[in-house]
Coordinates of C-alpha atoms in Angstrom, one line a residue:
G1 CA -0.4 0.3 -0.4
E2 CA 1.3 3.4 -0.7
V3 CA 1.0 4.9 3.2
E4 CA 2.0 8.5 1.6
H5 CA -1.7 8.5 0.5
L6 CA -3.0 8.6 4.2
I7 CA -0.6 12.1 5.1
P8 CA -4.0 14.1 4.7
L9 CA -6.1 12.2 6.7
Y10 CA -3.5 12.0 9.6
A11 CA -3.4 15.7 8.8
L12 CA -6.4 17.1 8.8
G13 CA -7.6 15.6 11.4
V14 CA -4.9 16.8 13.7
F15 CA -5.0 20.2 13.2
T16 CA -8.7 20.5 14.0
S17 CA -9.0 18.4 17.0
F18 CA -6.1 20.9 17.7
T19 CA -7.9 23.9 16.0
I20 CA -11.1 22.5 18.8
S21 CA -9.6 22.0 21.9
Q22 CA -7.3 25.9 21.1
F23 CA -10.5 27.0 20.9
A24 CA -12.3 25.4 23.5
M25 CA -9.6 26.8 26.3
F26 CA -9.9 29.9 24.4
T27 CA -14.2 29.6 25.8
R28 CA -13.1 28.3 28.7
W29 CA -10.7 31.5 30.1
Q30 CA -13.8 33.6 28.3
K31 CA -16.6 33.3 31.0
R32 CA -14.6 31.7 33.6
R33 CA -12.1 34.5 34.2
E34 CA -10.0 33.0 36.6
P35 CA -5.9 34.2 37.2
G36 CA -4.2 34.6 34.1
W37 CA -7.4 35.4 31.7
Q38 CA -6.4 37.4 29.3
M39 CA -2.5 36.3 29.0
G40 CA -3.9 32.8 28.6
R41 CA -7.7 33.6 26.1
I42 CA -4.9 35.1 23.1
I43 CA -2.7 32.3 23.1
N44 CA -5.3 30.1 22.8
L45 CA -6.4 32.0 20.3
T46 CA -3.4 32.5 18.3
G47 CA -2.9 29.2 19.0
A48 CA -7.2 28.5 17.0
T49 CA -6.1 30.6 14.8
A50 CA -3.4 29.0 12.8
T51 CA -4.2 25.7 13.5
A52 CA -7.5 26.3 11.6
I53 CA -5.7 28.1 8.8
V54 CA -3.4 25.0 8.3
A55 CA -6.5 22.7 8.3
A56 CA -8.1 25.3 6.0
I57 CA -4.5 25.0 3.8
V58 CA -4.9 21.1 4.1
T59 CA -8.3 20.6 3.2
I60 CA -7.8 23.6 0.2
T61 CA -5.1 21.6 -1.6
K62 CA -5.6 17.2 -0.4
F63 CA -9.2 17.5 -0.9
E64 CA -9.0 15.6 -3.6
S65 CA -6.5 13.4 -2.2
G66 CA -8.8 11.8 0.3
A67 CA -9.6 14.1 3.0
W68 CA -13.2 14.7 1.8
L69 CA -13.4 11.7 3.6
T70 CA -11.8 12.5 7.0
I71 CA -15.0 15.9 6.9
I72 CA -17.3 13.6 6.9
V73 CA -16.1 11.9 9.5
I74 CA -15.4 14.6 11.3
G75 CA -19.3 16.0 10.6
L76 CA -21.1 12.9 10.9
L77 CA -19.0 12.6 15.3
I78 CA -20.0 15.9 16.3
L79 CA -23.3 15.5 14.7
M80 CA -23.1 11.4 16.1
M81 CA -22.0 12.9 20.0
R82 CA -24.6 16.1 20.3
A83 CA -27.4 13.5 19.9
I84 CA -26.0 12.1 23.4
H85 CA -25.0 14.9 24.2
K86 CA -28.4 16.1 24.1
H87 CA -30.0 12.6 24.8
Y88 CA -28.6 13.4 28.3
M89 CA -29.8 16.8 28.7
K90 CA -33.3 15.1 27.8
V91 CA -32.8 12.1 30.1
A92 CA -32.0 14.6 33.2
T93 CA -34.6 16.7 33.1
E94 CA -36.7 14.2 32.8
M95 CA -35.7 11.2 35.6
S96 CA -38.7 11.7 38.0
A97 CA -39.8 9.0 40.5
T98 CA -43.1 7.5 39.4
M99 CA -43.6 5.8 41.9
P100 CA -43.1 7.5 45.8
V101 CA -40.4 8.4 47.5
D102 CA -41.5 7.5 50.8
Y103 CA -42.1 3.6 51.6
R104 CA -45.4 4.6 53.6
Q105 CA -47.2 6.0 51.0
I106 CA -46.6 2.8 48.3
A107 CA -49.9 0.7 48.4
H108 CA -49.4 -2.5 46.9
T109 CA -51.5 -4.5 44.5
V110 CA -49.4 -7.8 43.6
I111 CA -50.1 -10.0 41.2
V112 CA -49.1 -13.8 40.1
P113 CA -49.5 -15.4 36.8
I114 CA -49.4 -19.4 36.9
A115 CA -49.4 -21.8 34.4
S116 CA -49.9 -24.4 36.4
V117 CA -50.5 -25.6 40.3
N118 CA -47.3 -26.9 41.2
G119 CA -43.9 -26.4 43.7
V120 CA -43.1 -23.6 41.8
A121 CA -46.3 -22.0 41.5
L122 CA -47.2 -22.3 45.0
Q123 CA -43.1 -20.4 45.7
T124 CA -44.2 -18.1 43.9
I125 CA -47.5 -17.0 46.2
A126 CA -45.8 -17.5 49.2
Y127 CA -43.1 -15.0 48.4
A128 CA -45.7 -12.8 46.9
R129 CA -48.0 -13.0 50.6
S130 CA -44.6 -12.2 51.4
I131 CA -44.5 -8.7 50.2
S132 CA -48.2 -8.3 49.9
S133 CA -51.7 -9.5 51.6
N134 CA -53.3 -7.4 48.1
V135 CA -52.2 -10.5 46.2
T136 CA -54.2 -11.9 43.0
V137 CA -53.4 -15.7 41.2
L138 CA -53.5 -15.2 37.6
H139 CA -54.3 -18.3 35.3
I140 CA -54.8 -18.0 31.7
I141 CA -57.6 -21.8 30.4
E142 CA -57.6 -22.6 26.7
D143 CA -61.3 -24.2 26.9
E144 CA -63.4 -25.2 30.0
D145 CA -61.7 -29.2 30.3
D146 CA -59.3 -27.1 30.9
L147 CA -60.4 -24.6 33.3
N148 CA -62.2 -28.0 35.2
R149 CA -58.5 -29.7 35.7
F150 CA -57.1 -26.9 37.0
K151 CA -59.6 -25.5 39.4
G152 CA -59.5 -29.1 40.2
K153 CA -55.7 -29.0 41.0
W154 CA -56.9 -25.0 42.5
E155 CA -58.8 -26.4 45.9
S156 CA -56.9 -28.6 46.1
A157 CA -53.9 -26.5 47.1
N158 CA -56.7 -24.8 49.6
V159 CA -54.4 -22.2 48.4
D160 CA -56.1 -18.8 50.9
V161 CA -55.6 -16.6 47.5
P162 CA -58.7 -14.5 44.9
L163 CA -57.7 -16.6 42.0
V164 CA -58.6 -14.7 37.9
V165 CA -59.1 -17.2 35.5
I166 CA -59.8 -15.5 31.8
E167 CA -60.4 -17.0 28.8
S168 CA -57.9 -17.6 25.2
P169 CA -59.3 -20.2 23.7
Y170 CA -56.6 -18.9 21.0
R171 CA -53.5 -19.9 23.3
A172 CA -52.8 -16.3 23.1
L173 CA -50.5 -15.6 26.9
I174 CA -49.0 -12.3 26.7
K175 CA -51.7 -10.4 25.5
P176 CA -54.7 -11.6 28.0
I177 CA -52.2 -10.7 30.1
L178 CA -51.2 -7.9 29.9
R179 CA -54.7 -6.5 29.1
Y180 CA -55.9 -7.2 32.8
I181 CA -52.5 -5.7 34.6
D182 CA -54.2 -2.9 32.1
E183 CA -57.3 -2.9 34.1
V184 CA -55.9 -3.2 37.7
K185 CA -53.7 -0.7 37.0
R186 CA -57.3 1.5 35.2
Q187 CA -58.9 0.5 38.8
R188 CA -56.3 0.8 41.9
P189 CA -53.7 4.7 40.2
G190 CA -52.6 4.6 43.6
D191 CA -51.1 1.8 44.2
T192 CA -47.2 -0.3 42.5
V193 CA -48.0 -2.8 40.8
T194 CA -46.1 -5.7 41.1
I195 CA -45.9 -8.2 39.0
V196 CA -43.7 -11.6 40.3
L197 CA -43.0 -14.0 37.7
P198 CA -42.5 -17.6 38.5
E199 CA -39.1 -19.0 36.4
F200 CA -37.8 -22.3 35.7
I201 CA -34.0 -21.9 35.2
A202 CA -33.4 -25.1 33.1
R203 CA -29.2 -26.7 35.0
H204 CA -28.2 -27.0 31.1
W205 CA -27.5 -23.6 29.1
W206 CA -29.2 -26.1 25.7
E207 CA -32.2 -27.1 28.4
H208 CA -33.7 -23.3 28.1
V209 CA -34.8 -24.5 24.6
L210 CA -36.9 -27.1 25.6
H211 CA -39.3 -25.1 28.0
N212 CA -41.6 -22.1 27.5
Q213 CA -40.0 -18.8 27.5
T214 CA -43.4 -17.2 29.0
A215 CA -41.9 -15.1 31.5
L216 CA -39.3 -14.3 29.9
R217 CA -41.7 -12.9 26.7
L218 CA -44.1 -11.1 29.8
K219 CA -40.9 -9.3 31.4
A220 CA -39.8 -7.8 28.0
A221 CA -42.7 -6.9 27.7
L222 CA -43.5 -5.1 31.2
L223 CA -40.3 -3.3 30.7
F224 CA -41.5 -0.5 29.0
R225 CA -44.8 -0.3 31.2
P226 CA -43.9 2.7 33.9
G227 CA -45.3 1.6 38.0
T228 CA -44.9 -1.6 36.9
V229 CA -42.5 -3.8 39.6
V230 CA -41.4 -7.5 37.5
T231 CA -40.2 -9.5 40.5
S232 CA -38.7 -12.9 39.0
V233 CA -38.5 -16.3 41.7
P234 CA -36.5 -18.7 40.0
Y235 CA -36.5 -22.6 40.2
H236 CA -33.6 -23.8 39.8
L237 CA -33.2 -27.6 39.2
E238 CA -31.2 -29.2 40.8
R239 CA -28.0 -32.0 39.6
P240 CA -28.9 -35.2 41.7
A241 CA -26.9 -36.4 44.5
R242 CA -24.0 -38.6 43.1
A243 CA -25.0 -42.0 45.1
S244 CA -22.3 -42.7 48.3
A245 CA -19.6 -45.1 47.6

């Protein structure tokens, strides 16, 4: 390769950086007026002017030799950094709490979606009841047979928690749950709605493919909803203990 073609790119980038830094120091002296600011601003303004002249000369004389590429890249970088700065400034002005900052003012409404009545679901309900006394269990059914099977297991478990059953004939899970959460938030606008999810954690990474990732999909759907807290109660499959010799 002919490395001399990189010289215009290097020269324009270096002298542009020098110009920006020198002018930034000149602006700093002007604003803060610290001791020695009068001489400092003259030195930095002189340096910014000299490097700007060199950068202009390189741009004009080496434009077709590759300087145009540096101009485009620097322009895009400036636009990108200004957009990032604007985003951070906007975030700083919008950092307001969506929930009370005093814990005594927080009223919990806890919803526990479960697929079946088993040990994982029961431990999740127990955890939810330790957070609040206002707990509702939510179950999505497909048809009447599914409802009868679930109610039989639910009554056998003897769980003293209100149960809400929603019929979804098209096997949809996420949308009915989200609609129910929206309805609860409309009825209790001052409450903090907490969704407690039982989450199955497989023993090996490849075993996750074999199981339905409903909890993960529901967490993703609730991520952008303000005033909604999502808590996972993981159930880990333990490795079988080796028999002692």
